[in-house]
Amino acid sequence: MSLFKKPKKQIQRRVLTENSDEDEPMEVEVQSVPVIKKPKKDKKDKKPKQSILSFETEEEGEVFQVKKSSHHKKVMKMFEKEKHKRKESKPEKEGKNKDKTEIVTDDLVLVVNPSHKKPPTPPPPILSGRDALCAGKDDLSSEEDDENVMHGIHRFSKPDNFKRVLESGAIPDAAMIHAARKRRQRAREMGDTIPLEEEKEQDTGGGRLQREDEHDESDDERIDMDLNHKVRDIERRREQFYAAQDSDQEVDEWEDQQIRKGVTGAAAALAQELMINSEQLQQQITIPAPVIEPGVPRTPQMIVEKLKQHFEDVRKSRDQHARQLDKVQQDIILLTSEMDDLKLKIPQAAERFRFYQELRGYITDLVECLDEKIGTIMTLEQKAMDLQAKRSEWFIERRRQDVRDQAEEVTSKLNMRKVPDDETKIRRAAEREGRRTRRRRARELADQATKHVEGMSSDDEISQQEEMNFNKEQEQIENEAKAVLEDVTDDYSTIANILIRFEHWRENDINSYNEAYATLCLPKVVSPFVRLEMIFWNPLLESQDLEKLPWYRTLALYGLHDDETESSLAKDPDINVLPILVEKLIVPKLVQLVDRCWDPLSSSQTLRLLSVVTRYIRKFPTLGPACKPLSNLFHAILHKMKTSLEHDVFIPMSPKLADSKSHFFQRQFASGMKLLKNITSWQGVLNDNTLKELALTSLMNRYLLTAIKFCLLTDAVFKVNLITQILPRIWLQNNHPELKLFKTTVMGLLQQLDKNNPLHLESIDILNGILKTLRNK
């Protein structure tokens, strides 16, 4: 039994035709038999479906439903109609089909007609592509055509196979239709005629299926079943070509008539002139013969004129060729002399080629060496900068911690409360007082003429142990720096040896030296060596002039000769090597030092930095307003001063803390005065408006003048006088709006002094001098 459910609908009746040994047809009828459904099994006994491969066989047969196309259904319907017609025309044959043999199977009942003498006409078969090809293969054979011709049969006559197929009522295949059409086309081309059979078959058993429109049987309206469109297009174009050839003669004759009508009178003269001009352009050497143009004869005068013109053209051409020949001969002479000169210069060119090859190899090796070493040099630079920044930050943090400790001590004394003992704070206080005592003794031994103000000195003393640790780390970095170029030969490890190669190149061929932009490349080549020598260069701690460094002197003497003059020095392409190196290397290093190591409260560091910046600006022309590294340096200086104003200025403003007798108050006020002095020292270098905002508005008016109000009268006059000495003279004389509060403070102090008091006379004279300076423009 099948695993699939059988279809419920009845199986359609199908007629099968089988041929016996005697070629007698046998009719088989298939009738549907009711299918008995089996009882459904219990769900528990139902096994899960298993996938069966397409090529696997089963014990029981399966029933498949054949899907038929719409075309097949139409053909079967037409076949049924024909069969009904045959039954009506032959009623006498109905009784003969009663005796039939029934073969009963499981699902079908086969009814076999035992009558073999006069069987009913079978339906016309529908030939497939392969069957149609087999049925018409003899028609396409060229050998059969030759044999038919030999026997007197027309080769384009309709083949018997095709006729039999049409008479049987079957639908011809595309190949058979194409063969018939091809024969008809050949017959049409050869001029043969093929008789058309318009008689219709009356026999119902042998007639072929007709189209819906039976009145129109022309080949043009048939369905085009030819798949070979390329052959069809070729045949169609051939027909169009034959048709066009018939009309070419008439078109040519019509064109000739139109041309003869148009070429008359003035048109003929214009055509003659155009022909003459065209002949003059085309015929330059060959003498034209007196040829008669269509309708325009050539006269002797015309021929003479043309010969004269041709003679002039030939003479001009000869002169031109003679001039060209002279020029070519002169060029040959010049080229020959030039070739001789080049032969003489071959040794020199070979020497130059060898020199440039060696120089190219040297520069290539140098660049590869620097590419390998530059990473190590940058790492050492960063280590040295971190070490110096760590030391500077340690000093600044120690000073700020001392200020916080002293403020807490003063506050606790005023509030009469006991602060718990802190060993760390006690140790910091002892160290602080010890450093102050040692600085005081050093000043006494130095026998300074000027009176020292407490709080104006910088506390940069460091313990011996910390100094040893710093020196140890510095020595380790220096040893690593020395080992960077130990594995490099002398030709590539020193600036002097590198400059010797470049100077030799410059002396031999200055043009190629300039064309190769050696002047711009030279600072980049020597910069790694300069950076390696200046790892611990710090002008904030000690004065280190660039002019005294070895690399600076080597570059300063590069390309210099004994007979050098100012005019030749101005034309020297390497005159800006040092300024470019300072701009691209030294100034950026100064920016890092200012940002990480400079203490604006340190007067010594500020004066050294100011000296370096002003000297570089005056000496090197590349450090101008448009210099970006210099602008970055100025921004770093201003940023560091603003940071110091926010974190380092602390002056007590309460009546209890702001007392002239308080050492803490006096020291902090002196620290503010020191910062004011360091800021105003940049006057003339940095922007005046920015400096006034920092020095006058943010520092003097906000902190110093407010603290003066809490001082004694004579002490206040002394502090005002110090401020006057610190401020730039140009600021005092220009009567700036920022000085309005300072002027008001001076006048208020003057009003408080008593002229009759001998102790106040000196203070009155000081204040009057300050007011005179402020009023003097």
PDB file of N, CA, C and O in Angstrom, residues 262-279 293-296 302:
ATOM      1  N   GLY A 262      20.060  71.457 -62.560  1.00  0.00           N
ATOM      2  CA  GLY A 262      20.644  72.417 -61.639  1.00  0.00           C
ATOM      3  C   GLY A 262      21.920  73.056 -62.142  1.00  0.00           C
ATOM      4  O   GLY A 262      22.223  74.220 -61.854  1.00  0.00           O
ATOM      5  N   VAL A 263      22.760  72.349 -62.863  1.00  0.00           N
ATOM      6  CA  VAL A 263      24.042  72.866 -63.341  1.00  0.00           C
ATOM      7  C   VAL A 263      23.831  73.589 -64.668  1.00  0.00           C
ATOM      8  O   VAL A 263      24.029  73.046 -65.747  1.00  0.00           O
ATOM      9  N   THR A 264      23.393  74.853 -64.614  1.00  0.00           N
ATOM     10  CA  THR A 264      23.182  75.685 -65.802  1.00  0.00           C
ATOM     11  C   THR A 264      23.570  77.099 -65.468  1.00  0.00           C
ATOM     12  O   THR A 264      23.421  77.570 -64.348  1.00  0.00           O
ATOM     13  N   GLY A 265      24.083  77.860 -66.429  1.00  0.00           N
ATOM     14  CA  GLY A 265      24.346  79.287 -66.265  1.00  0.00           C
ATOM     15  C   GLY A 265      25.409  79.556 -65.220  1.00  0.00           C
ATOM     16  O   GLY A 265      26.540  79.084 -65.287  1.00  0.00           O
ATOM     17  N   ALA A 266      25.016  80.374 -64.225  1.00  0.00           N
ATOM     18  CA  ALA A 266      25.960  80.772 -63.172  1.00  0.00           C
ATOM     19  C   ALA A 266      26.438  79.569 -62.366  1.00  0.00           C
ATOM     20  O   ALA A 266      27.573  79.509 -61.910  1.00  0.00           O
ATOM     21  N   ALA A 267      25.557  78.576 -62.198  1.00  0.00           N
ATOM     22  CA  ALA A 267      25.967  77.383 -61.456  1.00  0.00           C
ATOM     23  C   ALA A 267      27.075  76.650 -62.173  1.00  0.00           C
ATOM     24  O   ALA A 267      27.998  76.110 -61.553  1.00  0.00           O
ATOM     25  N   ALA A 268      27.011  76.640 -63.531  1.00  0.00           N
ATOM     26  CA  ALA A 268      28.069  75.978 -64.293  1.00  0.00           C
ATOM     27  C   ALA A 268      29.400  76.716 -64.136  1.00  0.00           C
ATOM     28  O   ALA A 268      30.452  76.091 -63.996  1.00  0.00           O
ATOM     29  N   ALA A 269      29.375  78.084 -64.144  1.00  0.00           N
ATOM     30  CA  ALA A 269      30.615  78.849 -63.966  1.00  0.00           C
ATOM     31  C   ALA A 269      31.202  78.616 -62.563  1.00  0.00           C
ATOM     32  O   ALA A 269      32.413  78.466 -62.396  1.00  0.00           O
ATOM     33  N   LEU A 270      30.326  78.586 -61.545  1.00  0.00           N
ATOM     34  CA  LEU A 270      30.811  78.340 -60.193  1.00  0.00           C
ATOM     35  C   LEU A 270      31.407  76.951 -60.056  1.00  0.00           C
ATOM     36  O   LEU A 270      32.448  76.762 -59.421  1.00  0.00           O
ATOM     37  N   ALA A 271      30.768  75.983 -60.674  1.00  0.00           N
ATOM     38  CA  ALA A 271      31.311  74.620 -60.621  1.00  0.00           C
ATOM     39  C   ALA A 271      32.655  74.540 -61.316  1.00  0.00           C
ATOM     40  O   ALA A 271      33.571  73.856 -60.857  1.00  0.00           O
ATOM     41  N   GLN A 272      32.791  75.317 -62.462  1.00  0.00           N
ATOM     42  CA  GLN A 272      34.075  75.297 -63.165  1.00  0.00           C
ATOM     43  C   GLN A 272      35.182  75.911 -62.307  1.00  0.00           C
ATOM     44  O   GLN A 272      36.297  75.395 -62.253  1.00  0.00           O
ATOM     45  N   GLU A 273      34.868  77.017 -61.621  1.00  0.00           N
ATOM     46  CA  GLU A 273      35.866  77.656 -60.758  1.00  0.00           C
ATOM     47  C   GLU A 273      36.270  76.761 -59.607  1.00  0.00           C
ATOM     48  O   GLU A 273      37.454  76.652 -59.250  1.00  0.00           O
ATOM     49  N   LEU A 274      35.316  76.073 -59.033  1.00  0.00           N
ATOM     50  CA  LEU A 274      35.635  75.162 -57.937  1.00  0.00           C
ATOM     51  C   LEU A 274      36.501  74.013 -58.407  1.00  0.00           C
ATOM     52  O   LEU A 274      37.435  73.594 -57.702  1.00  0.00           O
ATOM     53  N   MET A 275      36.220  73.518 -59.601  1.00  0.00           N
ATOM     54  CA  MET A 275      37.042  72.413 -60.112  1.00  0.00           C
ATOM     55  C   MET A 275      38.460  72.870 -60.376  1.00  0.00           C
ATOM     56  O   MET A 275      39.432  72.150 -60.130  1.00  0.00           O
ATOM     57  N   ILE A 276      38.638  74.122 -60.883  1.00  0.00           N
ATOM     58  CA  ILE A 276      39.990  74.629 -61.154  1.00  0.00           C
ATOM     59  C   ILE A 276      40.774  74.782 -59.861  1.00  0.00           C
ATOM     60  O   ILE A 276      41.952  74.408 -59.768  1.00  0.00           O
ATOM     61  N   ASN A 277      40.119  75.316 -58.848  1.00  0.00           N
ATOM     62  CA  ASN A 277      40.806  75.487 -57.561  1.00  0.00           C
ATOM     63  C   ASN A 277      41.200  74.150 -56.952  1.00  0.00           C
ATOM     64  O   ASN A 277      42.281  73.997 -56.374  1.00  0.00           O
ATOM     65  N   SER A 278      40.303  73.185 -57.063  1.00  0.00           N
ATOM     66  CA  SER A 278      40.628  71.870 -56.511  1.00  0.00           C
ATOM     67  C   SER A 278      41.774  71.226 -57.244  1.00  0.00           C
ATOM     68  O   SER A 278      42.636  70.565 -56.646  1.00  0.00           O
ATOM     69  N   GLU A 279      41.854  71.439 -58.564  1.00  0.00           N
ATOM     70  CA  GLU A 279      42.963  70.870 -59.332  1.00  0.00           C
ATOM     71  C   GLU A 279      44.279  71.540 -58.976  1.00  0.00           C
ATOM     72  O   GLU A 279      45.330  70.899 -58.921  1.00  0.00           O
ATOM     73  N   GLU A 293      36.385  68.777 -68.925  1.00  0.00           N
ATOM     74  CA  GLU A 293      35.514  68.477 -67.793  1.00  0.00           C
ATOM     75  C   GLU A 293      34.076  68.347 -68.306  1.00  0.00           C
ATOM     76  O   GLU A 293      33.754  68.798 -69.411  1.00  0.00           O
ATOM     77  N   PRO A 294      33.232  67.702 -67.552  1.00  0.00           N
ATOM     78  CA  PRO A 294      31.815  67.557 -67.964  1.00  0.00           C
ATOM     79  C   PRO A 294      31.165  68.905 -68.196  1.00  0.00           C
ATOM     80  O   PRO A 294      30.867  69.641 -67.252  1.00  0.00           O
ATOM     81  N   GLY A 295      31.047  69.257 -69.421  1.00  0.00           N
ATOM     82  CA  GLY A 295      30.367  70.496 -69.790  1.00  0.00           C
ATOM     83  C   GLY A 295      31.243  71.718 -69.747  1.00  0.00           C
ATOM     84  O   GLY A 295      30.775  72.788 -70.133  1.00  0.00           O
ATOM     85  N   VAL A 296      32.540  71.688 -69.261  1.00  0.00           N
ATOM     86  CA  VAL A 296      33.409  72.861 -69.141  1.00  0.00           C
ATOM     87  C   VAL A 296      34.746  72.525 -69.810  1.00  0.00           C
ATOM     88  O   VAL A 296      35.577  71.825 -69.202  1.00  0.00           O
ATOM     89  N   MET A 302      44.123  78.980 -70.011  1.00  0.00           N
ATOM     90  CA  MET A 302      44.020  78.412 -68.676  1.00  0.00           C
ATOM     91  C   MET A 302      45.192  77.471 -68.392  1.00  0.00           C
ATOM     92  O   MET A 302      45.761  77.466 -67.306  1.00  0.00           O
TER      93      MET A 302
END
